Coordinates of C-alpha atoms in Angstrom, one line a residue:
X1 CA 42.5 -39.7 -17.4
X2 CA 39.5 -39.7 -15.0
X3 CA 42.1 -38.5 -12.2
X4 CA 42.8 -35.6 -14.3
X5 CA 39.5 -35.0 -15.1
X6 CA 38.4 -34.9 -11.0
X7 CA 41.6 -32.1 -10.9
X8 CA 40.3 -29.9 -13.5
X9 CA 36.7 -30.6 -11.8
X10 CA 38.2 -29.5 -8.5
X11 CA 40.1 -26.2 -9.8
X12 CA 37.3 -25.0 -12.0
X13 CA 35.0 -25.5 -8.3
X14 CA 37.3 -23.5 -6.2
X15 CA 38.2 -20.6 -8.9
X16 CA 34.1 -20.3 -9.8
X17 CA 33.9 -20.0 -5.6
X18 CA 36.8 -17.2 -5.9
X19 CA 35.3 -15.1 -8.3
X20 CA 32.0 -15.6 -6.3
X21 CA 33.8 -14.1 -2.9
X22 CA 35.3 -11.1 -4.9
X23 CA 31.8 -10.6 -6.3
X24 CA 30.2 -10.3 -3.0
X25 CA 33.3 -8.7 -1.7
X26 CA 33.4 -5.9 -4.3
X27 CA 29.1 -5.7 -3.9
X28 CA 29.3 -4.4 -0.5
X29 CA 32.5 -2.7 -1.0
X30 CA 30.4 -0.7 -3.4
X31 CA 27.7 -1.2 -1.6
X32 CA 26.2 2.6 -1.6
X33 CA 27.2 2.9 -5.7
X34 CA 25.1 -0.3 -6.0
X35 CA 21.8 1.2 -4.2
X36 CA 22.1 4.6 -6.0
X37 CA 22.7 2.8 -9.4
X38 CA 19.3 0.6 -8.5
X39 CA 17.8 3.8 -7.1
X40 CA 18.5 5.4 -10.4
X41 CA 17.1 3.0 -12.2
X42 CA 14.0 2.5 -10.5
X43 CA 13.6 6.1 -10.4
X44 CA 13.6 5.6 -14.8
X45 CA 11.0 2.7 -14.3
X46 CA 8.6 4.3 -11.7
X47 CA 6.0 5.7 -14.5
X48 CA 6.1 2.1 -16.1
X49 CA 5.8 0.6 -12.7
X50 CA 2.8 2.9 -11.8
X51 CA 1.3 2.2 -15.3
X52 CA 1.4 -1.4 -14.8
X53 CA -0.5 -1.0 -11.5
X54 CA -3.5 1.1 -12.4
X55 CA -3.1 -1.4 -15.5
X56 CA -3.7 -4.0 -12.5
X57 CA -6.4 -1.9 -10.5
X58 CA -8.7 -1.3 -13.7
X59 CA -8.2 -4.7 -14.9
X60 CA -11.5 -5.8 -13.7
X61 CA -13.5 -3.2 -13.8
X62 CA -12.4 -2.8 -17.3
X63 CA -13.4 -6.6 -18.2
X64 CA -16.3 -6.2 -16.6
X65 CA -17.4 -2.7 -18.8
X66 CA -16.1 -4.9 -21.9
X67 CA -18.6 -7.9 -21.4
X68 CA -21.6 -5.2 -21.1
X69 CA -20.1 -4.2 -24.2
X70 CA -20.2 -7.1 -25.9
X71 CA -24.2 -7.7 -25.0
X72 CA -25.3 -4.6 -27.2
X73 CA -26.1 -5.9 -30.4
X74 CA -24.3 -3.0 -32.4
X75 CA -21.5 -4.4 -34.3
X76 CA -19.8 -1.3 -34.2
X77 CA -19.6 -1.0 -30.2
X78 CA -19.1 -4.9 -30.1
X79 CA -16.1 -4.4 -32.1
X80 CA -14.4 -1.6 -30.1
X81 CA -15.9 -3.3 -26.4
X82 CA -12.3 -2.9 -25.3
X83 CA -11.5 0.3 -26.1
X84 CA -15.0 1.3 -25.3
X85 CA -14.5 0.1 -21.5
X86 CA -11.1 1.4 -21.3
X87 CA -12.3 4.8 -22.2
X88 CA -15.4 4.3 -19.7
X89 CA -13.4 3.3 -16.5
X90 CA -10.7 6.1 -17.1
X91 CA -13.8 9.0 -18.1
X92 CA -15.2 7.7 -14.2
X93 CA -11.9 8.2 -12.7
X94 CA -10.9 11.6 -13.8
X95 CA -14.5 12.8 -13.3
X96 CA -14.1 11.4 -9.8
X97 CA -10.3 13.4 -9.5
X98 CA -11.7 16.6 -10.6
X99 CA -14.6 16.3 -8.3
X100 CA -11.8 15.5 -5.6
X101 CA -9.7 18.6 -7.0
X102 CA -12.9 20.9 -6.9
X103 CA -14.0 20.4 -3.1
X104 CA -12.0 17.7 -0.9
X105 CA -8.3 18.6 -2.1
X106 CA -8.4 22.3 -1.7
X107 CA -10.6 21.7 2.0
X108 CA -7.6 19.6 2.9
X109 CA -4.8 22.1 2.1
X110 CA -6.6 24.7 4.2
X111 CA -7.0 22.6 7.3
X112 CA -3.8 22.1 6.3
X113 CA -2.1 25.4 6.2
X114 CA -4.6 26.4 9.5
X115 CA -3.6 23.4 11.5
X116 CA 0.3 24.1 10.9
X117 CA -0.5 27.9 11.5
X118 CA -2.1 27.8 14.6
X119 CA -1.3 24.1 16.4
X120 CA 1.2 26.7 19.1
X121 CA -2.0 28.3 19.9
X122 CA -4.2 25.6 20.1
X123 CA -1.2 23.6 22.0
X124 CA -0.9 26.5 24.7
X125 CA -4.7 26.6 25.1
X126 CA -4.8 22.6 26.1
X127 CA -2.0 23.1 28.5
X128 CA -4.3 26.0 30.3
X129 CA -7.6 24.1 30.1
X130 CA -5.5 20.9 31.7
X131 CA -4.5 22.9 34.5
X132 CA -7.9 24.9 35.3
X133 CA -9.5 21.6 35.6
X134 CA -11.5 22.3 38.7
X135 CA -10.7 19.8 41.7
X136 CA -14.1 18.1 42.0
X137 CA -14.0 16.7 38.1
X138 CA -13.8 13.4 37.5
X139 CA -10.4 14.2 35.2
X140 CA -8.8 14.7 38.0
X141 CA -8.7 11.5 39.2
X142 CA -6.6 10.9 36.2
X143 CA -3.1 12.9 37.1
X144 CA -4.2 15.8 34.2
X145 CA -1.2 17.7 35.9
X146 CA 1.4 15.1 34.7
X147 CA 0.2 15.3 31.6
X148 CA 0.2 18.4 31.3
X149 CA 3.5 18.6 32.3
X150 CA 4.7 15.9 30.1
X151 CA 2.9 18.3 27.3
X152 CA 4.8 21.6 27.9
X153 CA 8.4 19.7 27.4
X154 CA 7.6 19.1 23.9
X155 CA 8.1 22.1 22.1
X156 CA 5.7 21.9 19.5
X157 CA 7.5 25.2 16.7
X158 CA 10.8 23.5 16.3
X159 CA 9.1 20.4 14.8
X160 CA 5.8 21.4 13.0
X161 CA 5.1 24.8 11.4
X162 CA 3.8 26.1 8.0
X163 CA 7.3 26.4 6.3
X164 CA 8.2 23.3 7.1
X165 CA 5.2 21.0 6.0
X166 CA 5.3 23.1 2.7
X167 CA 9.1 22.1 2.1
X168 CA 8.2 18.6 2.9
X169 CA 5.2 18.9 0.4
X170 CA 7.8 20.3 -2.5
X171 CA 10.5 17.8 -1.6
X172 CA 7.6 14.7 -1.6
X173 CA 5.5 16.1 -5.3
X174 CA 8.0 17.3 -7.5
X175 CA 5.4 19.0 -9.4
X176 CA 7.1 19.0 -13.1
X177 CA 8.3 15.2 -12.7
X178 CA 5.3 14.2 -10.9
X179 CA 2.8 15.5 -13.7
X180 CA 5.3 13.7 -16.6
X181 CA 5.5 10.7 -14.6
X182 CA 1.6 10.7 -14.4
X183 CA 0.8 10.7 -17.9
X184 CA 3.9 8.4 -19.3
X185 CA 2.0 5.7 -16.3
X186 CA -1.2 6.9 -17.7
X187 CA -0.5 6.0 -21.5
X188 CA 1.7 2.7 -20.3
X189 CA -1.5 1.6 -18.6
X190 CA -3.9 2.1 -21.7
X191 CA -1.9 0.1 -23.7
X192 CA -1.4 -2.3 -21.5
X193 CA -5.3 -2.9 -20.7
X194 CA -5.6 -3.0 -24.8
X195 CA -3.0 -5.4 -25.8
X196 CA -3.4 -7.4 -22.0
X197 CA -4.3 -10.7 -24.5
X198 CA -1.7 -10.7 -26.2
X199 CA 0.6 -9.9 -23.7
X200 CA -0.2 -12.5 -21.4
X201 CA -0.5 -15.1 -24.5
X202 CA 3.2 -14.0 -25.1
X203 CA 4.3 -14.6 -21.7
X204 CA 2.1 -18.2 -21.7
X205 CA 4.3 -19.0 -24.8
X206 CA 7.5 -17.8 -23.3
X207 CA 6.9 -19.6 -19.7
X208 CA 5.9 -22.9 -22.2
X209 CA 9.0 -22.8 -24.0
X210 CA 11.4 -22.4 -20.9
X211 CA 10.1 -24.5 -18.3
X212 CA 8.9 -28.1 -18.3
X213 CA 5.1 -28.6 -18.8
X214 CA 4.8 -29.8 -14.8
X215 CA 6.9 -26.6 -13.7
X216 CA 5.0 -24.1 -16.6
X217 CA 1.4 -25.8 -14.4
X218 CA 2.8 -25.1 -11.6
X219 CA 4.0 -21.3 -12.3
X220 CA 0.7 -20.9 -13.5
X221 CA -1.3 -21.7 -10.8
X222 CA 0.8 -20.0 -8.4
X223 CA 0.3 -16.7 -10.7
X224 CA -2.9 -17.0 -10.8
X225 CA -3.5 -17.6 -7.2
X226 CA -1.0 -14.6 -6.3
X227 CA -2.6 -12.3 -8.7
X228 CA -6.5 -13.0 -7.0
X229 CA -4.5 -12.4 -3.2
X230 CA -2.9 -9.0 -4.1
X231 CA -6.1 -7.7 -6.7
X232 CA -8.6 -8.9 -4.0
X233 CA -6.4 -7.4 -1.1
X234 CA -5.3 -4.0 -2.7
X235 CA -8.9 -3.4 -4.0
X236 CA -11.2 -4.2 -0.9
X237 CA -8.5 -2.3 1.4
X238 CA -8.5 1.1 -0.8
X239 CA -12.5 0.7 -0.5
X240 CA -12.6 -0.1 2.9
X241 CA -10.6 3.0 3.7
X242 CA -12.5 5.3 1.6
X243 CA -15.7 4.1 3.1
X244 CA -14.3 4.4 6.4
X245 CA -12.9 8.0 5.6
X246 CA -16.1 9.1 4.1
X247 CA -18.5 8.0 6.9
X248 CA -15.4 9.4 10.0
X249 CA -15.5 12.6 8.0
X250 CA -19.5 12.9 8.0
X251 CA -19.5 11.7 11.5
X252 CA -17.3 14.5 12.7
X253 CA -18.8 17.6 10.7
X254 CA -21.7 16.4 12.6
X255 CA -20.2 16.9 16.2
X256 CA -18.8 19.6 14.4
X257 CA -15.3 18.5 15.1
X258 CA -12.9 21.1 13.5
X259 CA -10.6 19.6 10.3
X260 CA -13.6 17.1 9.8
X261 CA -12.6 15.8 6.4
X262 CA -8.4 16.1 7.0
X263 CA -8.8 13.7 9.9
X264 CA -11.5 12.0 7.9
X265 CA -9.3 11.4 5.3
X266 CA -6.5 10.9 8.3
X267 CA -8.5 7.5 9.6
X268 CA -9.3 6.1 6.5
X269 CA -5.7 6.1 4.8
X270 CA -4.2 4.8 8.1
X271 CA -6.5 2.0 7.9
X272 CA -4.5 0.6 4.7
X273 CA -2.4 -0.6 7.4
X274 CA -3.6 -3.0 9.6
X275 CA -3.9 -3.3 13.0
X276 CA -1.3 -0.3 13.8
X277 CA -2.7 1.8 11.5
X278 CA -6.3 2.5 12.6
X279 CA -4.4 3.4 16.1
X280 CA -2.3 5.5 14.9
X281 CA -4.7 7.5 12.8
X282 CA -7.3 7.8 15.6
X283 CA -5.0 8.6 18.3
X284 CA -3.4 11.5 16.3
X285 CA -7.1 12.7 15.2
X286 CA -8.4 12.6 18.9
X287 CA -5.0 14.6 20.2
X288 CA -5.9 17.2 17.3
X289 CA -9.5 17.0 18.2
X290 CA -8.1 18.2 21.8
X291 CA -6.0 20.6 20.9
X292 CA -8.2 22.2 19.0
X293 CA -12.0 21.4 20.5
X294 CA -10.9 20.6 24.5
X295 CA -11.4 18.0 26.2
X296 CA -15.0 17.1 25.6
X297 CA -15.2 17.1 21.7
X298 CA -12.4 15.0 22.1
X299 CA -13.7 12.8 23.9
X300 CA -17.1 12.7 22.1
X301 CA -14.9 12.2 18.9
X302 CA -13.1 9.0 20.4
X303 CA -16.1 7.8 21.3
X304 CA -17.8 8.1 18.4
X305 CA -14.8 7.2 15.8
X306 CA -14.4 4.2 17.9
X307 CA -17.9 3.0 17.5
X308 CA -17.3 3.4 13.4
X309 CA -13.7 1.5 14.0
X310 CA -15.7 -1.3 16.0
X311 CA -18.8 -1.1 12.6
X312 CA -16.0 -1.3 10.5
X313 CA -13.9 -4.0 11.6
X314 CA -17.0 -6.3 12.3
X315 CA -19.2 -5.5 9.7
X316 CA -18.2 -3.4 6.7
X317 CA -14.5 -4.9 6.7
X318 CA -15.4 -8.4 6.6
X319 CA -18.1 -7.8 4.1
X320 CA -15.6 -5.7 1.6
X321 CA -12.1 -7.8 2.6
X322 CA -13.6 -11.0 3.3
X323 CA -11.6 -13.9 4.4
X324 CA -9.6 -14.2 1.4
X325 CA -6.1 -14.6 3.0
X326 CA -6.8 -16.6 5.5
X327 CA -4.3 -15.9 7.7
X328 CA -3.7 -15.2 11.6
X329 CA -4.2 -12.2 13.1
X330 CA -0.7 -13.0 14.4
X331 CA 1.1 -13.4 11.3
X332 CA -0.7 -10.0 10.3
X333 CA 1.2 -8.6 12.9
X334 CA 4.5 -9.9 12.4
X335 CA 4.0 -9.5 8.3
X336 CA 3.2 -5.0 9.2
X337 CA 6.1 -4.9 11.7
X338 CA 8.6 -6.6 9.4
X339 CA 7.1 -5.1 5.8
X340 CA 7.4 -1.5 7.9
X341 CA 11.1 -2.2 9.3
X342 CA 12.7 -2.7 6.0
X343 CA 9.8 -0.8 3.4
X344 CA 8.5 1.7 5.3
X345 CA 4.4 2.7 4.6
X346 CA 4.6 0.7 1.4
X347 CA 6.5 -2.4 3.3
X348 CA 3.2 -2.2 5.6
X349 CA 0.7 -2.2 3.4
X350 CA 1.9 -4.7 0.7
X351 CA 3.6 -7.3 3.7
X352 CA 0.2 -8.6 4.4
X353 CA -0.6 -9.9 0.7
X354 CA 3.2 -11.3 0.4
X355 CA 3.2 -12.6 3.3
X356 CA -0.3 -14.5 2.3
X357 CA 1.6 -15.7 -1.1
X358 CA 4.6 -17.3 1.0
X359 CA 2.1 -18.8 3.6
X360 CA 0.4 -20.7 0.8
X361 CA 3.7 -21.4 -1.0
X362 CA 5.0 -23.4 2.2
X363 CA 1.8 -25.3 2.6
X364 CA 1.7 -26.4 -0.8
X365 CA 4.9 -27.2 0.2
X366 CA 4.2 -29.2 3.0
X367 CA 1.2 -31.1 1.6
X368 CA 3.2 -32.4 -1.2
X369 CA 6.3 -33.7 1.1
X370 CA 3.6 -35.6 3.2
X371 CA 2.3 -36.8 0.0
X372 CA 5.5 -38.1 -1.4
X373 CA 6.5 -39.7 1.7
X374 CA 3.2 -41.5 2.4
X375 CA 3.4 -43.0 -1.2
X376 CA 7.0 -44.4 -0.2
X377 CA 5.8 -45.7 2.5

């Protein structure tokens, strides 16, 4: 009987590990029908998705609104605290968008349209200025006639012009679905930040019935230290870069750099990403700065958005970010090259916070191995 038993055993392991190959076969078989299916779907999910992260980002600016609430000794206001601080934080941020609409937005679209307009011209002048360099400057020491020739192979029309960046723009908005998208994340969001208690008591409650109470302790502590890494890494880096975009762009209208505030906001975005980021942005701003100022203003401007990048990464940076991951500037690296290689921008900016999750998952990891093994021995 138990020999028949270890036969039936055997045949159920070896047909469960046929249907298994068939599955994976048939998966990448179908392989592009699988992504567009999943593409589809998150395509469906993305206004819930978004809701649930300016759910996340308000999260604490809302608590924090809702406990001033609760101080005022009106019953009234202490009964709707919530509601009250919801409305608060969300009243700040549209007055802050229209603001944004009113001046920086429609600044940025003309720089825009001017930039893609006239970079030919601005390209052609550079390539002129490069070669009347006269022979006693110190530039020429530098081989400006190399670069200059190195300049006039790329032909600048076939890759950037107006019509162009505008059907980029259309293909990247879409306008209609982009506003419906905005307010379905919108009212997800509200009702998320209104019902968060009970949602999270449900979820407590569902993790409790599951899981055993050691593994429902131990979920809970690594969701509560995840949640502090990506709140506290998402929210000092989108400061950071609007501090840094603000005080670039003032820095520039100063030296009167042309399309201050587009390379402004240029530097500071590309700072979300670390290390490669603030390269990127600045070399791109300084090449635009010589295009379109010459060679001195660009210089001044390197000089200058340097200094902030040096302010910024010892001072202002540290004092926003903090050391809250604790991680290499190595693994940093490695996290922004791998997140960009498989994600793209978004792989870049969210690798470093994942990778800061898994770093702590394997030394828990390690710390309890050591412990288990030095209590055997």
């Amino acid at each position: 009987m138990e020999k028949k038993t270890n036969i039936w055993g055997k045949w159920l392991y070896w047909f469960i590990f046929a249907v298994a190959v068939i599955v994976v076969y048939k998966t990448l078989d179908n392989f592009n029908d699988i992504t567009n299916w999943l593409k589809n779907v998150f395509d469906v999910m993305m206004p819930f998705l978004l809701g649930v992260l300016l759910a996340y980002l308000f999260y604490i600016p809302c608590k924090k609104i809702e406990g001033q609430y609760h101080k005022i000794k009106n019953k009234w206001i202490k009964k709707r605290a919530r509601g009250l601080s919801i409305f608060t934080v969300y009243i700040v941020v549209f007055i802050i968008l229209i603001l944004a609409f009113q001046f920086i937005i429609p600044n940025l679209g003309k720089s825009i349209a001017d930039l893609a307009n006239n970079i030919v011209p601005y390209y052609q002048n550079t390539i002129n200025s490069l070669q009347n360099i006269p022979e006693d400057s110190i530039l020429r020491q530098i081989d400006v006639q190399k670069i200059a020739d190195s300049l006039k192979q790329i032909n600048l029309s076939e890759y950037i012009n107006l019509n162009t960046i505008l059907e980029y723009a259309k293909g990247i908005i879409g306008v209609a679905g982009g506003i419906f998208d905005f307010f379905v994340a919108l009212i997800v969001s509200v009702y998320l930040l209104l019902e968060r208690t009970e949602i999270l008591c449900f979820l407590r409650k569902l993790a409790g019935a599951i899981f055993k109470q050691k593994t429902y302790k131990t979920i809970g502590k690594y969701f509560h230290n995840t949640n502090a890494i990506f709140f506290k890494y998402l929210s000092s880096q989108l400061l950071d870069a609007f501090v840094v975009g603000v005080l670039t762009s003032v820095a520039m209208s100063i030296l009167g750099v042309k399309y201050a505030i587009l390379l402004g906001f240029l530097i500071g975005a590309s700072n979300l990403i670390p290390y490669f980021g603030a390269i990127v942005g600045v070399g791109v701003s300084i090449l635009i700065t010589l295009f379109t100022g010459g060679i001195g203003k660009a210089i001044w401007m390197a000089i200058v958005v340097i200094i902030l990048q040096q302010i910024d990464a010892n001072v202002i940076n540290p004092k926003i970010v903090g050391n809250s991951l604790k991680i290499s500037p190595l693994l940093v690296i490695f996290a922004v090259t791998v997140g960009g290689a498989y994600f793209g921008i978004l792989g870049m900016f969210l690798a470093v916070p994942v990778f800061a999750v898994f770093k702590m998952m394997i030394e828990d990891y390690i710390e309890y191995k050591n412990k288990k093994e030095s209590q055997i021995a």
